[in-house]
Amino acid sequence: MKITFFLPCCIARFIEDIIMNKRKRRKCMFWTGVVVSITMVVAVVAVRDMLLASSLICTTSDIISNHITPLCAETSSGSSHELCWELCVDDVASRISCHTFHLNKPAVFTLDSGNKKVIKSAIKLEDHKIPGEEVSGEEEEVYWKSKSDQKYLPSKEDFISMVNIYVKNFIGNDISSDVINKLVNLSKLYQGQKESLDCHRNFWLLLEDHEFLTSVIFEKLRIFPSILGTCGTYYAMQYFEPLTKNAMRPFKLTWRNRIWKALDILRYISHLESMWREPLHLCDVKHDHFGWDHEGNLVFLDLDAVMPESSLLRTMESTPHCADNDDCSYFDCKGRCHLRTSKCELERTNTNLQVVCDKVFLGNMEGFFSLYGLLVSQETTEELVEALELCKTNRGMTVDGMMDVLTRASNALMY
């Protein structure tokens, strides 16, 4: 009781003494300032490290120290991969610029060595590891053990057969030999030099990267960026100028150019329905996922959540139990849970067009941030406003219907 009683009195007397004594007051203020400053510095450093680790932000020094330097050390003995030669040069820091807000990749940055390309990294083996469990699946994919427990690599024929089986399972259909040959050529394996287990491991990590494999499979359709080369677990893709580099800022495009960009996107969405043996679904749509080259050709830039319809339905089917519709959804590709059976219905309940109207044209986003819409402007016509609202909620709206509305809005600018 005495301690409880006297403690507040002691604190009050200490504070009173500081207030009355100028020298003590100054000393207290000084040390308080020191403690606050140190706390703020520690907090800022901790937040910065957390953001760098999550890829929300990045710096050139981070790319150099955490990615390029270790990569070049691994390939210091010499590499036949052209991308390694471009990355492992003294002035590489002046040639790169990093990309922010890429949570699904360890690294994403632009390399400009006379011809811009985007460098991305597959998730490394240690990042696949589940705490408390050994990672043996990767090694089992690459080599076997003989009766004497010696490890050895597969023959080229067996290797190609393994790749073919993996790709077929990934896409759910037979794939052309051109795709397999492209993958093997990118790997630089079985081309005369002594085979390395590390090179095989790196290749399989790339093969397991959804974006890398999707780009190679659909390369001939020219709807996604092509793979230009590899180095370790890093790969280069064609550079396309994104619709915006910061979706939190208003568009600087004129209203006419906004309409033209929107028409390009609508034509692209239409092509995805019919240009392959089955529809292709964009399950992660953002402003900066659409990009154009110098000739005005449009592609979708982030392929980590691009899926053929059969693959999307297999993903829904593999959900063992669902309690609500979110359990059956794959990012922007919404599904429906059958409440009686607690199983996912094998159908996407929204469309690519609906997501584009909602997230890109109107700028809506589920979550904390509210983005700027490409077609949100004082110049937006009443007809276009009504069409966009209908488009985001009604899967019956067609691409042709939206294009008619936008075309009329574009024609009105001529008068």
Tab-separated table of C-alpha atoms in Angstrom:
chain	number	residue	atom	x	y	z
A	1	MET	CA	0.000	0.000	0.000
A	2	LYS	CA	2.827	2.413	0.887
A	3	ILE	CA	4.612	1.835	-2.421
A	4	THR	CA	1.374	2.303	-4.295
A	5	PHE	CA	0.674	5.495	-2.397
A	6	PHE	CA	4.131	7.055	-2.557
A	7	LEU	CA	4.889	6.253	-6.217
A	8	PRO	CA	2.491	8.880	-7.692
A	9	CYS	CA	3.791	11.385	-5.143
A	10	CYS	CA	7.391	10.739	-6.175
A	11	ILE	CA	6.533	11.160	-9.858
A	12	ALA	CA	4.660	14.395	-9.152
A	13	ARG	CA	7.561	15.742	-7.068
A	14	PHE	CA	10.049	14.793	-9.824
A	15	ILE	CA	8.008	16.606	-12.466
A	16	GLU	CA	7.592	19.654	-10.211
A	17	ASP	CA	11.341	19.733	-9.571
A	18	ILE	CA	12.047	19.703	-13.319
A	19	ILE	CA	9.565	22.491	-13.964
A	20	MET	CA	11.014	24.703	-11.225
A	21	ASN	CA	14.677	23.973	-12.056
A	22	LYS	CA	15.644	25.433	-15.453
A	23	ARG	CA	18.888	23.463	-15.674
A	24	LYS	CA	17.183	20.142	-14.986
A	25	ARG	CA	14.414	21.088	-17.398
A	26	ARG	CA	16.868	21.687	-20.229
A	27	LYS	CA	18.703	18.453	-19.479
A	28	CYS	CA	15.454	16.497	-19.432
A	29	MET	CA	14.340	18.061	-22.732
A	30	PHE	CA	17.702	17.261	-24.313
A	31	TRP	CA	17.654	13.589	-23.365
A	32	THR	CA	13.997	13.303	-24.264
A	33	GLY	CA	14.843	14.658	-27.722
A	34	VAL	CA	17.712	12.185	-28.057
A	35	VAL	CA	15.506	9.223	-27.117
A	36	VAL	CA	12.696	10.345	-29.450
A	37	SER	CA	15.158	10.844	-32.348
A	38	ILE	CA	16.732	7.417	-31.877
A	39	THR	CA	13.295	5.801	-31.636
A	40	MET	CA	12.175	7.503	-34.844
A	41	VAL	CA	15.320	6.435	-36.721
A	42	VAL	CA	14.929	2.837	-35.569
A	43	ALA	CA	11.243	2.880	-36.540
A	44	VAL	CA	11.961	4.321	-39.999
A	45	VAL	CA	14.720	1.761	-40.657
A	46	ALA	CA	12.472	-1.078	-39.474
A	47	VAL	CA	9.575	0.046	-41.675
A	48	ARG	CA	11.917	0.519	-44.662
A	49	ASP	CA	13.404	-2.980	-44.220
A	50	MET	CA	9.912	-4.447	-43.910
A	51	LEU	CA	8.759	-2.709	-47.107
A	52	LEU	CA	11.904	-3.787	-48.981
A	53	ALA	CA	11.439	-7.364	-47.823
A	54	SER	CA	7.835	-7.337	-49.023
A	55	SER	CA	8.743	-5.719	-52.391
A	56	LEU	CA	6.354	-2.828	-51.711
A	57	ILE	CA	9.300	-0.524	-52.334
A	58	CYS	CA	12.756	-1.072	-53.745
A	59	THR	CA	15.991	0.775	-54.405
A	60	THR	CA	18.810	0.342	-56.885
A	61	SER	CA	21.205	-0.524	-54.064
A	62	ASP	CA	18.784	-3.211	-52.884
A	63	ILE	CA	18.671	-4.760	-56.365
A	64	ILE	CA	22.471	-4.666	-56.625
A	65	SER	CA	23.293	-6.036	-53.164
A	66	ASN	CA	20.491	-8.563	-52.749
A	67	HIS	CA	20.102	-9.829	-56.294
A	68	ILE	CA	22.717	-8.952	-58.924
A	69	THR	CA	25.832	-9.340	-56.762
A	70	PRO	CA	24.873	-12.836	-55.461
A	71	LEU	CA	23.748	-13.865	-58.952
A	72	CYS	CA	27.041	-12.829	-60.532
A	73	ALA	CA	28.995	-14.567	-57.776
A	74	GLU	CA	27.147	-17.798	-58.610
A	75	THR	CA	27.939	-17.445	-62.314
A	76	SER	CA	31.484	-16.114	-61.885
A	77	SER	CA	33.001	-19.279	-63.345
A	78	GLY	CA	31.570	-18.342	-66.723
A	79	SER	CA	28.149	-18.575	-68.291
A	80	SER	CA	26.842	-18.989	-71.803
A	81	HIS	CA	23.719	-16.980	-70.941
A	82	GLU	CA	23.723	-13.556	-72.566
A	83	LEU	CA	21.606	-12.106	-69.754
A	84	CYS	CA	24.386	-12.911	-67.269
A	85	TRP	CA	26.828	-10.933	-69.383
A	86	GLU	CA	24.486	-7.931	-69.386
A	87	LEU	CA	23.892	-8.018	-65.631
A	88	CYS	CA	27.436	-8.734	-64.463
A	89	VAL	CA	29.117	-5.506	-65.577
A	90	ASP	CA	30.675	-2.747	-63.489
A	91	ASP	CA	28.233	-0.002	-64.492
A	92	VAL	CA	25.051	-2.063	-64.139
A	93	ALA	CA	23.730	0.329	-61.446
A	94	SER	CA	23.371	3.073	-64.065
A	95	ARG	CA	21.364	0.764	-66.318
A	96	ILE	CA	18.674	-0.475	-63.938
A	97	SER	CA	15.559	0.949	-62.324
A	98	CYS	CA	13.477	-1.062	-59.881
A	99	HIS	CA	9.715	-1.578	-59.865
A	100	THR	CA	7.613	-1.220	-56.719
A	101	PHE	CA	4.483	-3.066	-55.570
A	102	HIS	CA	5.451	-6.512	-56.869
A	103	LEU	CA	4.559	-8.773	-53.957
A	104	ASN	CA	4.652	-12.044	-55.906
A	105	LYS	CA	8.243	-11.768	-57.138
A	106	PRO	CA	11.529	-11.474	-55.211
A	107	ALA	CA	12.741	-8.888	-57.730
A	108	VAL	CA	11.370	-6.903	-60.670
A	109	PHE	CA	13.476	-4.230	-62.375
A	110	THR	CA	14.155	-2.702	-65.770
A	111	LEU	CA	17.519	-3.178	-67.469
A	112	ASP	CA	18.472	-0.756	-70.230
A	113	SER	CA	21.558	-1.862	-72.131
A	114	GLY	CA	20.480	-0.165	-75.345
A	115	ASN	CA	17.299	-2.201	-75.513
A	116	LYS	CA	14.966	-2.063	-72.504
A	117	LYS	CA	13.874	-5.311	-70.903
A	118	VAL	CA	12.204	-6.239	-67.634
A	119	ILE	CA	14.121	-8.613	-65.350
A	120	LYS	CA	12.145	-10.832	-62.990
A	121	SER	CA	13.171	-13.510	-60.529
A	122	ALA	CA	11.534	-16.833	-59.858
A	123	ILE	CA	11.042	-17.835	-56.226
A	124	LYS	CA	14.181	-19.585	-55.058
A	125	LEU	CA	14.332	-23.049	-53.511
A	126	GLU	CA	14.787	-21.787	-49.945
A	127	ASP	CA	11.647	-19.655	-50.306
A	128	HIS	CA	9.654	-22.758	-51.269
A	129	LYS	CA	10.686	-24.450	-48.039
A	130	ILE	CA	8.029	-25.131	-45.421
A	131	PRO	CA	9.370	-24.666	-41.854
A	132	GLY	CA	10.094	-28.006	-40.237
A	133	GLU	CA	10.019	-29.930	-43.508
A	134	GLU	CA	12.754	-30.973	-45.903
A	135	VAL	CA	12.580	-29.828	-49.489
A	136	SER	CA	13.069	-32.989	-51.475
A	137	GLY	CA	10.552	-32.556	-54.298
A	138	GLU	CA	12.833	-30.244	-56.252
A	139	GLU	CA	15.721	-32.702	-56.228
A	140	GLU	CA	13.433	-35.576	-57.146
A	141	GLU	CA	12.321	-33.607	-60.214
A	142	VAL	CA	15.893	-33.093	-61.362
A	143	TYR	CA	17.755	-36.326	-60.670
A	144	TRP	CA	17.408	-39.799	-59.256
A	145	LYS	CA	19.404	-42.006	-56.944
A	146	SER	CA	20.852	-45.281	-58.132
A	147	LYS	CA	21.033	-48.449	-56.061
A	148	SER	CA	24.417	-47.295	-54.814
A	149	ASP	CA	22.772	-44.048	-53.630
A	150	GLN	CA	24.769	-42.020	-56.145
A	151	LYS	CA	22.965	-39.037	-57.654
A	152	TYR	CA	22.971	-38.596	-61.383
A	153	LEU	CA	21.296	-36.369	-63.956
A	154	PRO	CA	18.809	-37.604	-66.555
A	155	SER	CA	19.744	-38.109	-70.171
A	156	LYS	CA	18.665	-35.426	-72.633
A	157	GLU	CA	15.841	-37.629	-73.888
A	158	ASP	CA	14.563	-38.264	-70.363
A	159	PHE	CA	14.961	-34.581	-69.526
A	160	ILE	CA	12.844	-33.511	-72.513
A	161	SER	CA	10.239	-36.111	-71.587
A	162	MET	CA	10.082	-34.741	-68.016
A	163	VAL	CA	9.675	-31.187	-69.298
A	164	ASN	CA	6.966	-32.293	-71.708
A	165	ILE	CA	4.992	-34.022	-68.942
A	166	TYR	CA	5.286	-31.029	-66.613
A	167	VAL	CA	4.124	-28.542	-69.267
A	168	LYS	CA	1.240	-30.786	-70.316
A	169	ASN	CA	0.056	-31.041	-66.708
A	170	PHE	CA	0.408	-27.283	-66.287
A	171	ILE	CA	-1.685	-26.372	-69.300
A	172	GLY	CA	-4.003	-29.390	-69.230
A	173	ASN	CA	-3.473	-30.094	-72.942
A	174	ASP	CA	-0.883	-31.443	-75.313
A	175	ILE	CA	1.639	-28.787	-76.243
A	176	SER	CA	3.619	-28.301	-79.442
A	177	SER	CA	7.220	-29.433	-79.703
A	178	ASP	CA	8.186	-25.805	-80.459
A	179	VAL	CA	7.362	-24.849	-76.877
A	180	ILE	CA	9.456	-27.684	-75.449
A	181	ASN	CA	12.361	-26.819	-77.755
A	182	LYS	CA	12.132	-23.152	-76.709
A	183	LEU	CA	12.330	-24.130	-73.031
A	184	VAL	CA	15.277	-26.468	-73.556
A	185	ASN	CA	17.131	-23.870	-75.622
A	186	LEU	CA	16.571	-21.220	-72.937
A	187	SER	CA	18.028	-23.571	-70.347
A	188	LYS	CA	21.318	-23.955	-72.306
A	189	LEU	CA	21.427	-27.529	-70.971
A	190	TYR	CA	22.778	-30.467	-72.958
A	191	GLN	CA	24.710	-28.222	-75.347
A	192	GLY	CA	28.144	-29.776	-74.994
A	193	GLN	CA	29.370	-28.384	-71.700
A	194	LYS	CA	29.499	-30.453	-68.523
A	195	GLU	CA	26.069	-30.661	-66.931
A	196	SER	CA	25.669	-28.883	-63.596
A	197	LEU	CA	23.144	-29.859	-60.936
A	198	ASP	CA	22.762	-26.167	-59.991
A	199	CYS	CA	21.875	-25.301	-63.591
A	200	HIS	CA	19.252	-28.051	-63.610
A	201	ARG	CA	17.811	-26.790	-60.328
A	202	ASN	CA	17.643	-23.235	-61.643
A	203	PHE	CA	15.869	-24.398	-64.778
A	204	TRP	CA	13.212	-26.254	-62.796
A	205	LEU	CA	12.638	-23.213	-60.594
A	206	LEU	CA	12.067	-21.167	-63.744
A	207	LEU	CA	9.792	-23.845	-65.173
A	208	GLU	CA	7.715	-23.760	-61.977
A	209	ASP	CA	7.327	-19.985	-62.281
A	210	HIS	CA	3.779	-19.436	-63.581
A	211	GLU	CA	4.647	-16.266	-65.472
A	212	PHE	CA	7.767	-17.656	-67.134
A	213	LEU	CA	6.023	-20.779	-68.410
A	214	THR	CA	2.859	-18.932	-69.473
A	215	SER	CA	4.920	-16.516	-71.563
A	216	VAL	CA	6.721	-19.326	-73.392
A	217	ILE	CA	3.550	-21.367	-74.007
A	218	PHE	CA	1.624	-18.467	-75.546
A	219	GLU	CA	4.553	-16.718	-77.249
A	220	LYS	CA	3.274	-17.233	-80.808
A	221	LEU	CA	-0.027	-15.501	-79.997
A	222	ARG	CA	1.860	-12.232	-79.296
A	223	ILE	CA	-0.500	-11.280	-76.470
A	224	PHE	CA	2.094	-11.413	-73.666
A	225	PRO	CA	5.729	-10.252	-73.405
A	226	SER	CA	8.230	-12.779	-74.741
A	227	ILE	CA	11.078	-14.300	-72.717
A	228	LEU	CA	14.376	-12.887	-74.009
A	229	GLY	CA	16.856	-14.844	-71.907
A	230	THR	CA	17.710	-16.300	-68.517
A	231	CYS	CA	20.486	-16.169	-65.938
A	232	GLY	CA	20.217	-18.433	-62.919
A	233	THR	CA	16.689	-18.016	-61.581
A	234	TYR	CA	16.278	-14.629	-63.313
A	235	TYR	CA	14.674	-14.070	-66.691
A	236	ALA	CA	14.275	-11.145	-69.070
A	237	MET	CA	10.995	-10.151	-70.720
A	238	GLN	CA	10.159	-7.633	-73.426
A	239	TYR	CA	9.589	-4.106	-72.147
A	240	PHE	CA	6.231	-2.458	-72.770
A	241	GLU	CA	5.239	0.988	-71.516
A	242	PRO	CA	2.540	0.461	-68.845
A	243	LEU	CA	-0.728	2.381	-68.860
A	244	THR	CA	0.503	4.111	-65.724
A	245	LYS	CA	3.487	3.683	-63.431
A	246	ASN	CA	1.592	4.987	-60.416
A	247	ALA	CA	-2.117	4.216	-60.226
A	248	MET	CA	-2.473	6.520	-57.204
A	249	ARG	CA	-1.965	9.594	-59.402
A	250	PRO	CA	-4.483	11.048	-61.870
A	251	PHE	CA	-3.936	10.231	-65.527
A	252	LYS	CA	-2.130	12.898	-67.543
A	253	LEU	CA	-3.546	11.572	-70.809
A	254	THR	CA	-5.988	13.681	-72.777
A	255	TRP	CA	-9.597	12.486	-72.822
A	256	ARG	CA	-9.211	11.414	-76.463
A	257	ASN	CA	-6.139	9.323	-75.636
A	258	ARG	CA	-7.917	7.756	-72.669
A	259	ILE	CA	-10.734	6.625	-74.949
A	260	TRP	CA	-8.279	5.223	-77.474
A	261	LYS	CA	-6.413	3.310	-74.734
A	262	ALA	CA	-9.733	1.945	-73.456
A	263	LEU	CA	-10.691	0.811	-76.968
A	264	ASP	CA	-7.344	-0.997	-77.268
A	265	ILE	CA	-8.025	-2.797	-73.988
A	266	LEU	CA	-11.525	-3.798	-75.101
A	267	ARG	CA	-10.195	-5.266	-78.368
A	268	TYR	CA	-7.581	-7.156	-76.375
A	269	ILE	CA	-10.216	-8.564	-73.992
A	270	SER	CA	-12.240	-9.690	-77.001
A	271	HIS	CA	-9.235	-11.537	-78.489
A	272	LEU	CA	-8.699	-13.495	-75.256
A	273	GLU	CA	-12.062	-15.180	-75.754
A	274	SER	CA	-11.299	-16.720	-79.138
A	275	MET	CA	-7.629	-16.609	-80.118
A	276	TRP	CA	-6.725	-19.886	-78.350
A	277	ARG	CA	-8.409	-23.277	-78.034
A	278	GLU	CA	-10.215	-22.029	-74.909
A	279	PRO	CA	-10.793	-18.614	-73.263
A	280	LEU	CA	-7.959	-17.055	-71.288
A	281	HIS	CA	-8.768	-15.449	-67.935
A	282	LEU	CA	-7.017	-12.436	-66.399
A	283	CYS	CA	-7.324	-13.079	-62.673
A	284	ASP	CA	-5.211	-10.165	-61.415
A	285	VAL	CA	-6.111	-6.949	-63.228
A	286	LYS	CA	-4.458	-3.599	-62.464
A	287	HIS	CA	-3.816	-0.399	-64.397
A	288	ASP	CA	-0.100	-1.100	-64.841
A	289	HIS	CA	-0.708	-4.643	-66.087
A	290	PHE	CA	-1.567	-3.293	-69.552
A	291	GLY	CA	1.357	-2.099	-71.684
A	292	TRP	CA	2.065	-0.837	-75.203
A	293	ASP	CA	5.118	-0.980	-77.446
A	294	HIS	CA	6.305	1.732	-79.850
A	295	GLU	CA	4.071	0.355	-82.596
A	296	GLY	CA	0.957	0.575	-80.439
A	297	ASN	CA	0.624	-3.162	-79.786
A	298	LEU	CA	-1.022	-3.991	-76.449
A	299	VAL	CA	-0.102	-6.903	-74.166
A	300	PHE	CA	-0.884	-7.942	-70.606
A	301	LEU	CA	2.271	-7.572	-68.521
A	302	ASP	CA	1.769	-9.582	-65.319
A	303	LEU	CA	1.158	-13.254	-66.079
A	304	ASP	CA	1.265	-14.727	-62.575
A	305	ALA	CA	-2.522	-15.064	-62.506
A	306	VAL	CA	-3.341	-15.600	-66.198
A	307	MET	CA	-5.113	-18.933	-66.651
A	308	PRO	CA	-6.793	-20.920	-69.426
A	309	GLU	CA	-10.371	-21.773	-68.539
A	310	SER	CA	-9.677	-25.457	-67.881
A	311	SER	CA	-6.856	-24.559	-65.449
A	312	LEU	CA	-9.081	-22.080	-63.627
A	313	LEU	CA	-11.843	-24.664	-63.269
A	314	ARG	CA	-9.338	-27.242	-61.986
A	315	THR	CA	-8.243	-24.727	-59.362
A	316	MET	CA	-11.856	-24.302	-58.232
A	317	GLU	CA	-12.423	-28.050	-58.287
A	318	SER	CA	-9.358	-28.678	-56.115
A	319	THR	CA	-10.866	-26.651	-53.260
A	320	PRO	CA	-11.877	-29.436	-50.825
A	321	HIS	CA	-14.469	-27.424	-48.915
A	322	CYS	CA	-16.020	-23.969	-49.234
A	323	ALA	CA	-18.029	-21.883	-46.802
A	324	ASP	CA	-18.592	-18.833	-49.004
A	325	ASN	CA	-17.942	-17.580	-52.540
A	326	ASP	CA	-14.508	-16.177	-51.645
A	327	ASP	CA	-13.255	-19.709	-51.018
A	328	CYS	CA	-13.965	-20.486	-54.687
A	329	SER	CA	-12.455	-17.296	-56.101
A	330	TYR	CA	-8.976	-16.886	-57.543
A	331	PHE	CA	-8.110	-13.200	-57.112
A	332	ASP	CA	-10.313	-11.308	-59.594
A	333	CYS	CA	-11.779	-14.497	-61.062
A	334	LYS	CA	-14.857	-14.957	-58.878
A	335	GLY	CA	-16.398	-18.319	-58.130
A	336	ARG	CA	-19.531	-19.550	-56.379
A	337	CYS	CA	-19.850	-21.929	-53.436
A	338	HIS	CA	-22.763	-24.353	-53.558
A	339	LEU	CA	-24.062	-23.979	-50.008
A	340	ARG	CA	-25.769	-27.375	-49.905
A	341	THR	CA	-22.734	-29.419	-50.983
A	342	SER	CA	-20.044	-26.988	-49.740
A	343	LYS	CA	-18.276	-27.487	-53.071
A	344	CYS	CA	-17.244	-24.902	-55.646
A	345	GLU	CA	-19.381	-24.714	-58.763
A	346	LEU	CA	-17.205	-25.137	-61.834
A	347	GLU	CA	-17.921	-21.763	-63.391
A	348	ARG	CA	-16.465	-18.290	-63.202
A	349	THR	CA	-19.240	-15.916	-62.144
A	350	ASN	CA	-17.735	-12.723	-63.572
A	351	THR	CA	-15.867	-11.861	-66.772
A	352	ASN	CA	-12.627	-10.229	-67.850
A	353	LEU	CA	-14.703	-7.316	-69.136
A	354	GLN	CA	-16.444	-6.768	-65.798
A	355	VAL	CA	-13.144	-6.643	-63.928
A	356	VAL	CA	-11.606	-4.223	-66.456
A	357	CYS	CA	-14.642	-1.922	-66.291
A	358	ASP	CA	-14.572	-1.954	-62.504
A	359	LYS	CA	-10.852	-1.775	-61.693
A	360	VAL	CA	-9.320	-0.024	-64.710
A	361	PHE	CA	-12.030	2.109	-66.303
A	362	LEU	CA	-13.727	3.123	-63.021
A	363	GLY	CA	-10.712	2.695	-60.763
A	364	ASN	CA	-12.462	0.730	-58.028
A	365	MET	CA	-10.473	-1.654	-55.885
A	366	GLU	CA	-11.470	-3.881	-52.996
A	367	GLY	CA	-9.277	-2.963	-50.070
A	368	PHE	CA	-7.599	0.084	-48.626
A	369	PHE	CA	-6.703	2.024	-51.746
A	370	SER	CA	-9.045	3.771	-54.161
A	371	LEU	CA	-7.490	4.076	-57.609
A	372	TYR	CA	-8.063	6.579	-60.370
A	373	GLY	CA	-10.179	5.333	-63.255
A	374	LEU	CA	-9.041	5.636	-66.859
A	375	LEU	CA	-12.537	6.750	-67.932
A	376	VAL	CA	-13.378	8.848	-64.877
A	377	SER	CA	-13.328	12.468	-66.013
A	378	GLN	CA	-15.434	15.608	-66.197
A	379	GLU	CA	-15.701	14.846	-69.908
A	380	THR	CA	-17.295	11.421	-69.336
A	381	THR	CA	-20.691	11.359	-71.032
A	382	GLU	CA	-23.830	10.310	-69.184
A	383	GLU	CA	-24.234	7.393	-71.574
A	384	LEU	CA	-20.708	6.194	-70.795
A	385	VAL	CA	-21.253	6.503	-67.035
A	386	GLU	CA	-24.362	4.335	-67.252
A	387	ALA	CA	-22.616	1.801	-69.505
A	388	LEU	CA	-19.638	1.471	-67.131
A	389	GLU	CA	-21.873	0.963	-64.095
A	390	LEU	CA	-23.815	-1.698	-65.994
A	391	CYS	CA	-20.613	-3.295	-67.247
A	392	LYS	CA	-19.081	-3.810	-63.788
A	393	THR	CA	-22.205	-5.463	-62.347
A	394	ASN	CA	-23.811	-7.307	-65.272
A	395	ARG	CA	-21.933	-10.105	-67.001
A	396	GLY	CA	-24.403	-9.774	-69.862
A	397	MET	CA	-22.652	-6.610	-71.063
A	398	THR	CA	-20.577	-7.426	-74.148
A	399	VAL	CA	-17.306	-6.042	-75.416
A	400	ASP	CA	-19.050	-4.924	-78.612
A	401	GLY	CA	-21.618	-3.019	-76.559
A	402	MET	CA	-18.935	-1.161	-74.611
A	403	MET	CA	-16.981	-0.441	-77.800
A	404	ASP	CA	-20.087	1.111	-79.392
A	405	VAL	CA	-20.506	3.457	-76.426
A	406	LEU	CA	-16.813	4.436	-76.450
A	407	THR	CA	-16.793	4.913	-80.201
A	408	ARG	CA	-19.709	7.339	-79.938
A	409	ALA	CA	-17.873	9.212	-77.168
A	410	SER	CA	-14.794	9.396	-79.395
A	411	ASN	CA	-16.773	10.576	-82.430
A	412	ALA	CA	-18.412	13.314	-80.345
A	413	LEU	CA	-14.982	14.908	-79.864
A	414	MET	CA	-14.808	15.609	-83.603
A	415	TYR	CA	-17.765	17.981	-83.501
